[in-house]
mmCIF file of C-alpha atoms in Angstrom:
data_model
loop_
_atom_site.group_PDB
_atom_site.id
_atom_site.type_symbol
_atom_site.label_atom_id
_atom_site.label_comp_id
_atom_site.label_asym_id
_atom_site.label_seq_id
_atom_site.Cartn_x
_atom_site.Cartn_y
_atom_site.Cartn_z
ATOM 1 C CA UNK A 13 100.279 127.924 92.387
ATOM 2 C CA UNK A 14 100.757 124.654 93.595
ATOM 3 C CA UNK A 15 102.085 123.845 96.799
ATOM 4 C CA UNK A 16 103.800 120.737 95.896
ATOM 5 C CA UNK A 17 106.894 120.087 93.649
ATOM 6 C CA UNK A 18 107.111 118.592 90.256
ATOM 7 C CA UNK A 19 106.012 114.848 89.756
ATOM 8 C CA UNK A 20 105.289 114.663 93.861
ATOM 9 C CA UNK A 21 101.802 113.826 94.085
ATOM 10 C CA UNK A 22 100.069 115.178 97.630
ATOM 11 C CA UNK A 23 99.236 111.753 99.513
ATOM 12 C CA UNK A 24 95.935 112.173 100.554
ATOM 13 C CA UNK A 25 94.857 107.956 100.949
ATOM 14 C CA UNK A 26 95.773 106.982 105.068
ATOM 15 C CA UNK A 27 96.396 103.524 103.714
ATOM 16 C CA UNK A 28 98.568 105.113 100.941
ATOM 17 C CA UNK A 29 100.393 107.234 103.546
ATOM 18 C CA UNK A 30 101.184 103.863 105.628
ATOM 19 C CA UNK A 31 102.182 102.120 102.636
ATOM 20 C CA UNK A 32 104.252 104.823 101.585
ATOM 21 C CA UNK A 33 106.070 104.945 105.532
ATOM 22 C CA UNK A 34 106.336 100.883 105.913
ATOM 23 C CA UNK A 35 105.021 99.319 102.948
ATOM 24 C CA UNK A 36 108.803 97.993 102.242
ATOM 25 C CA UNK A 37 109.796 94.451 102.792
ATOM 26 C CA UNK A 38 112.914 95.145 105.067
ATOM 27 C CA UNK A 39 110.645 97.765 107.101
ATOM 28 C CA UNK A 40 107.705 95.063 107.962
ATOM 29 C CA UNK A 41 110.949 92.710 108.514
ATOM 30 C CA UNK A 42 112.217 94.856 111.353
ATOM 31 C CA UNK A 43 108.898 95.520 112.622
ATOM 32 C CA UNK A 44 108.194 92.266 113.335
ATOM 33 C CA UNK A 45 111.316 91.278 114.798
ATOM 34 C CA UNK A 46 111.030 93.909 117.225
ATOM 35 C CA UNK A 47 107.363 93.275 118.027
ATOM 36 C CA UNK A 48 108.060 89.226 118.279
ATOM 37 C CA UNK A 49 110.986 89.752 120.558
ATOM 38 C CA UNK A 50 109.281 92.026 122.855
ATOM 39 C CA UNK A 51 112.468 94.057 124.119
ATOM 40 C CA UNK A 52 115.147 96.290 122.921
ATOM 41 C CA UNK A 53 117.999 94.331 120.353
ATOM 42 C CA UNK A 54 121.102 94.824 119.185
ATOM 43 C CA UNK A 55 122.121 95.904 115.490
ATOM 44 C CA UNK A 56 123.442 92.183 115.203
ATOM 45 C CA UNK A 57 120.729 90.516 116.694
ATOM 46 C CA UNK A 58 118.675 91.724 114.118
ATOM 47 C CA UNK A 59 120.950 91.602 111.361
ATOM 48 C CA UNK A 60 120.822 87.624 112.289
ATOM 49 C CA UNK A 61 117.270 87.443 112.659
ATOM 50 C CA UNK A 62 116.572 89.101 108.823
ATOM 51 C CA UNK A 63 119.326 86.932 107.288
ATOM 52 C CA UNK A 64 120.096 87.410 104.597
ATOM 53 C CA UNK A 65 119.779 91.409 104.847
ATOM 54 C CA UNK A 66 123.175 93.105 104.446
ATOM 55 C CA UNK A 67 123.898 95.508 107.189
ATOM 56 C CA UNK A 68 124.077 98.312 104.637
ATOM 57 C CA UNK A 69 120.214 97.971 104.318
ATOM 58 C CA UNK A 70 119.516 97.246 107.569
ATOM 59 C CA UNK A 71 121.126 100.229 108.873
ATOM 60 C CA UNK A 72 119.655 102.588 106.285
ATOM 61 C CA UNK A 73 116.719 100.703 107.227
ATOM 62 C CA UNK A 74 116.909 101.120 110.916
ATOM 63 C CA UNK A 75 117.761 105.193 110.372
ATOM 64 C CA UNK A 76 114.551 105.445 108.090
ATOM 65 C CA UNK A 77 112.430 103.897 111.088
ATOM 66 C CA UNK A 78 114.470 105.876 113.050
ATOM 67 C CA UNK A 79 113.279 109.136 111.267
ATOM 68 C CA UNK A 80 109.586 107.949 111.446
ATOM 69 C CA UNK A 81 109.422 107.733 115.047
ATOM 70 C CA UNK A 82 108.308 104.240 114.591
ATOM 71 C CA UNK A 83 111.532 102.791 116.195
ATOM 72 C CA UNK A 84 113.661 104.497 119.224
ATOM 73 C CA UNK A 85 117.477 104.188 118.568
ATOM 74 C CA UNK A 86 118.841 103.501 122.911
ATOM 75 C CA UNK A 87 122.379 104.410 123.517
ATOM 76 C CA UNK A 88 123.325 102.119 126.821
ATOM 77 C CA UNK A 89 126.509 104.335 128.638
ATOM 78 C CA UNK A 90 128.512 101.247 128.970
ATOM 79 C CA UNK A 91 131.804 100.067 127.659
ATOM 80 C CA UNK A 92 131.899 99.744 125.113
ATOM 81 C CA UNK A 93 128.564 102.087 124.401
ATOM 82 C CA UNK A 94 125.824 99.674 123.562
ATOM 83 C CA UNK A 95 123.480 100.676 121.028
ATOM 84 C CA UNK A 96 119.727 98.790 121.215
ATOM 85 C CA UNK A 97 116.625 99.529 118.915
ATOM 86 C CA UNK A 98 113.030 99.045 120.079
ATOM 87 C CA UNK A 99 109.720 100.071 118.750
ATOM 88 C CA UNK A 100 108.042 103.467 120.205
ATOM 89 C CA UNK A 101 104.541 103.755 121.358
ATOM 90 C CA UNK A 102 103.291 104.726 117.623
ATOM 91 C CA UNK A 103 105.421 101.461 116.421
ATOM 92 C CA UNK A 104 104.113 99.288 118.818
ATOM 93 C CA UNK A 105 100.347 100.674 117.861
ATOM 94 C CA UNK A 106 101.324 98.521 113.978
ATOM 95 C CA UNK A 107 100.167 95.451 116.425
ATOM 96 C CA UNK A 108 97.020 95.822 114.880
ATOM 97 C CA UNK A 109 98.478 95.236 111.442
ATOM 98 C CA UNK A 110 100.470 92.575 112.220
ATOM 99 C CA UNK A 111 98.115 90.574 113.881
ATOM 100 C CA UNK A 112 96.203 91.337 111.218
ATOM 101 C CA UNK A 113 98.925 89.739 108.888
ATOM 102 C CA UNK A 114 99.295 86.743 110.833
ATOM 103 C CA UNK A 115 95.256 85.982 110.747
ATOM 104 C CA UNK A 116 94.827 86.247 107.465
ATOM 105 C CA UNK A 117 98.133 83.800 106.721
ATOM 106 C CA UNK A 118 96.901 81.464 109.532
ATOM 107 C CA UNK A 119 93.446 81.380 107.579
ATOM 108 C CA UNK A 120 94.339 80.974 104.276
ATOM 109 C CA UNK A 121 96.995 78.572 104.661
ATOM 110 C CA UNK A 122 99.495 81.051 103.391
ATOM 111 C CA UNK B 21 119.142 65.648 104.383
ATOM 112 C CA UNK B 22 117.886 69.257 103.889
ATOM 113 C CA UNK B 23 114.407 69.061 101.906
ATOM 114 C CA UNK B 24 115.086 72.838 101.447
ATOM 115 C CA UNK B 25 117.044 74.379 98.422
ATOM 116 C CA UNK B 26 120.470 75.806 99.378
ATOM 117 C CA UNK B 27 119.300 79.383 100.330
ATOM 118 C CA UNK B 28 116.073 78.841 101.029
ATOM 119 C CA UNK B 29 115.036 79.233 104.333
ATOM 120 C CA UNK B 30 111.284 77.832 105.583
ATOM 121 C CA UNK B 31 109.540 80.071 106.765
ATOM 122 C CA UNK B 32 107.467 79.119 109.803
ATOM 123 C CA UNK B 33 106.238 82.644 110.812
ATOM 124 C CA UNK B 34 102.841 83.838 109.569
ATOM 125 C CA UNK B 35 103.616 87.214 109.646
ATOM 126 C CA UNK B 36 106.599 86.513 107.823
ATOM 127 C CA UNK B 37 104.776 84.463 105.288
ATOM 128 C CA UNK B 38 102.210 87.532 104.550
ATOM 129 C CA UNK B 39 105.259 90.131 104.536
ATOM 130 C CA UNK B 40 106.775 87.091 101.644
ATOM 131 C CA UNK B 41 103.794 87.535 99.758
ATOM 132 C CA UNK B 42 102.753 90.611 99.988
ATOM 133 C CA UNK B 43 105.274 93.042 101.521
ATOM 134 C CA UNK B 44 106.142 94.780 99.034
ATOM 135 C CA UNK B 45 104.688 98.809 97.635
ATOM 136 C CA UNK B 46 103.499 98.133 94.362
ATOM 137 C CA UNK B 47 101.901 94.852 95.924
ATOM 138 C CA UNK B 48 99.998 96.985 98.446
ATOM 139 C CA UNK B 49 99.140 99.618 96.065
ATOM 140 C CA UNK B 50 97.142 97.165 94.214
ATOM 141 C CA UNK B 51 95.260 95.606 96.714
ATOM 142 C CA UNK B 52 94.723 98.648 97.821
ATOM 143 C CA UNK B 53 93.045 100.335 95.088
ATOM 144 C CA UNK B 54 91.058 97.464 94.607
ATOM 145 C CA UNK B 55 90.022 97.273 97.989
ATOM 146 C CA UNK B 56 88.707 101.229 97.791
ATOM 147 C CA UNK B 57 87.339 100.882 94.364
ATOM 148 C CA UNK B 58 85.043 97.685 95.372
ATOM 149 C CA UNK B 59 84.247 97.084 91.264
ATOM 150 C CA UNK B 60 86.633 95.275 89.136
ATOM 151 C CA UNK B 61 89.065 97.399 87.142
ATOM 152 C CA UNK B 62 90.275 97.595 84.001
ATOM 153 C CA UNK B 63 94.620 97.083 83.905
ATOM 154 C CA UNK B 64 94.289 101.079 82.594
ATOM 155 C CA UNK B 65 92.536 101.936 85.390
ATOM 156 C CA UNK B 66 95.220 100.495 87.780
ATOM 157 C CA UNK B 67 98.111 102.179 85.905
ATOM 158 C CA UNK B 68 96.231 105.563 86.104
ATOM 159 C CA UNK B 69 95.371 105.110 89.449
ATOM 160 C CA UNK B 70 98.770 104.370 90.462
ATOM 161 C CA UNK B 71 100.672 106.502 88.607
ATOM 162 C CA UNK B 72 103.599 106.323 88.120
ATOM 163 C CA UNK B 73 103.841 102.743 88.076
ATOM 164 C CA UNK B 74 105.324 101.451 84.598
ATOM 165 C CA UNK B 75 102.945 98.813 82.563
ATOM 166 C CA UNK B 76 105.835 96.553 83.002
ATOM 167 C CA UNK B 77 106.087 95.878 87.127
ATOM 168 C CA UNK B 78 101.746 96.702 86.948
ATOM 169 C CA UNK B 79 101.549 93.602 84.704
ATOM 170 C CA UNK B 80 104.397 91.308 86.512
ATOM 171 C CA UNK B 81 102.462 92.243 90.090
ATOM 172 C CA UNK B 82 99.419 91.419 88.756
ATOM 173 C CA UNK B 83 100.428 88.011 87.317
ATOM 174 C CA UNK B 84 102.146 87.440 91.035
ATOM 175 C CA UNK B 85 98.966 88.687 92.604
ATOM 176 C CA UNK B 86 96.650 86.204 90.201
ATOM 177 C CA UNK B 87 99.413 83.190 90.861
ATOM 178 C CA UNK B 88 98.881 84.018 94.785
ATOM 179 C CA UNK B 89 95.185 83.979 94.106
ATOM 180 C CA UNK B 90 94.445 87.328 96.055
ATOM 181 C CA UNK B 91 93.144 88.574 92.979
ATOM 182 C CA UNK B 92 91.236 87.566 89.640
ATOM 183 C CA UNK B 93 91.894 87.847 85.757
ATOM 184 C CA UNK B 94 88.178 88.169 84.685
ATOM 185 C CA UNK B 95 87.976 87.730 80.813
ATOM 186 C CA UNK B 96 84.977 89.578 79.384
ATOM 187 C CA UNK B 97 83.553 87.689 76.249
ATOM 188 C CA UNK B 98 82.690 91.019 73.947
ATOM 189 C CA UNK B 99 84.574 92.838 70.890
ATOM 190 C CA UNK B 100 87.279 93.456 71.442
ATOM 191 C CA UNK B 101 87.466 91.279 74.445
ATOM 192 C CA UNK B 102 87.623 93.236 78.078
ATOM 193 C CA UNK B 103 90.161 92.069 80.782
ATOM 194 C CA UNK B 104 88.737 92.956 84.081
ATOM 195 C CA UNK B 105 90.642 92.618 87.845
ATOM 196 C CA UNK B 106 89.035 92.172 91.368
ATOM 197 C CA UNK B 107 90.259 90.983 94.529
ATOM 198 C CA UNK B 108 89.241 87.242 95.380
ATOM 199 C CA UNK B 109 87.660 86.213 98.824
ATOM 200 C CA UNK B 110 91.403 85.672 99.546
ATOM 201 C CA UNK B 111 92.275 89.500 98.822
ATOM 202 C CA UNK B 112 89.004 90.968 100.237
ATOM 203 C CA UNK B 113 89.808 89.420 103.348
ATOM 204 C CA UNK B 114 92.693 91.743 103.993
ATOM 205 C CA UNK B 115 90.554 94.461 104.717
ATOM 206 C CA UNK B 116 91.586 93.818 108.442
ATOM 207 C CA UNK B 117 95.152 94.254 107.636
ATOM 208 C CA UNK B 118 94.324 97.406 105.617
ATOM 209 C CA UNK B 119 91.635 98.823 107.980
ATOM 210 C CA UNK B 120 94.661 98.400 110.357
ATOM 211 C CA UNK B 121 96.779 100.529 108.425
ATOM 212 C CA UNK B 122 94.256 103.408 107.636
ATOM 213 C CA UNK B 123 93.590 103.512 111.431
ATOM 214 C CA UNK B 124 97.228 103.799 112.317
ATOM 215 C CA UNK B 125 97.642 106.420 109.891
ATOM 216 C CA UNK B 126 95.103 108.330 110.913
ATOM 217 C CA UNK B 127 95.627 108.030 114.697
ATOM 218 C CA UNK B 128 99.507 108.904 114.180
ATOM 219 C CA UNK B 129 98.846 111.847 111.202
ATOM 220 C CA UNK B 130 101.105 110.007 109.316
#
């Protein structure tokens, strides 16, 4: 009996399994915006930094990262409550991938 | 005067400029599975391997990939002729960015 459902195919690739997580325009978007800027932002800071995204996407975005641990959703007791995103400790580890990115665009004169 | 199209922003990041190009699943999945399969393939042996992709986006991400030259339409001179695809130097030299990913994976159990 199998232990997975209908037309889901068991992932069993770790590149596959990242792609599958991040591999996502939007989601590399946010990524890098929170690794470039270094500390936590607001939902509009970011929704001006990925212009044109609509906020629609970038919050189902955001609750997807969310969801994968790979971002930390920070509610500030203020007032109004301030809401700030930044990367965990497992989204921060992706440094190797974007560095990785920016090498190989750097190099080939992407 | 703007030497940019209305809407079209210039990108000046290089991580941006990689995520442009190849940010995308289907995009990955390719150089992905030519990356791990280290011959060049046959276009059925891409659409079986990443099933369920339809012919349609496999051959439209393939023509993007060949236009971005990260990957190469070999023509085979026999009967009927054979259309083979590899990664270029280009393509092969995002093993650092995939490398990257397989060890995040693995070190988060994604």
């Amino acid at each position: 009996m199998k232990d997975v459902k209908k037309n889901e195919k068991k992932i069993e690739c770790p590149i596959e399994k990242s792609i599958s997580l991040i591999g996502s325009k939007w989601t590399l978007m946010i990524i890098r915006t929170l690794y470039l800027n270094k500390k936590p932002m607001h939902f509009n800071e970011i929704l001006k930094d990925l212009n044109p995204i609509s906020s629609k996407t970038l919050s189902s975005k955001l609750k997807e990262l969310a969801k994968s641990e790979i971002i930390v959703r920070n509610v500030i007791p203020d007032t109004p409550v301030k809401i700030q995103y930044s990367l965990t400790e497992k989204g921060k580890d992706l440094n190797g991938m974007m560095n990785a990115m920016a090498s190989w665009s750097l190099k080939w004169n992407i």
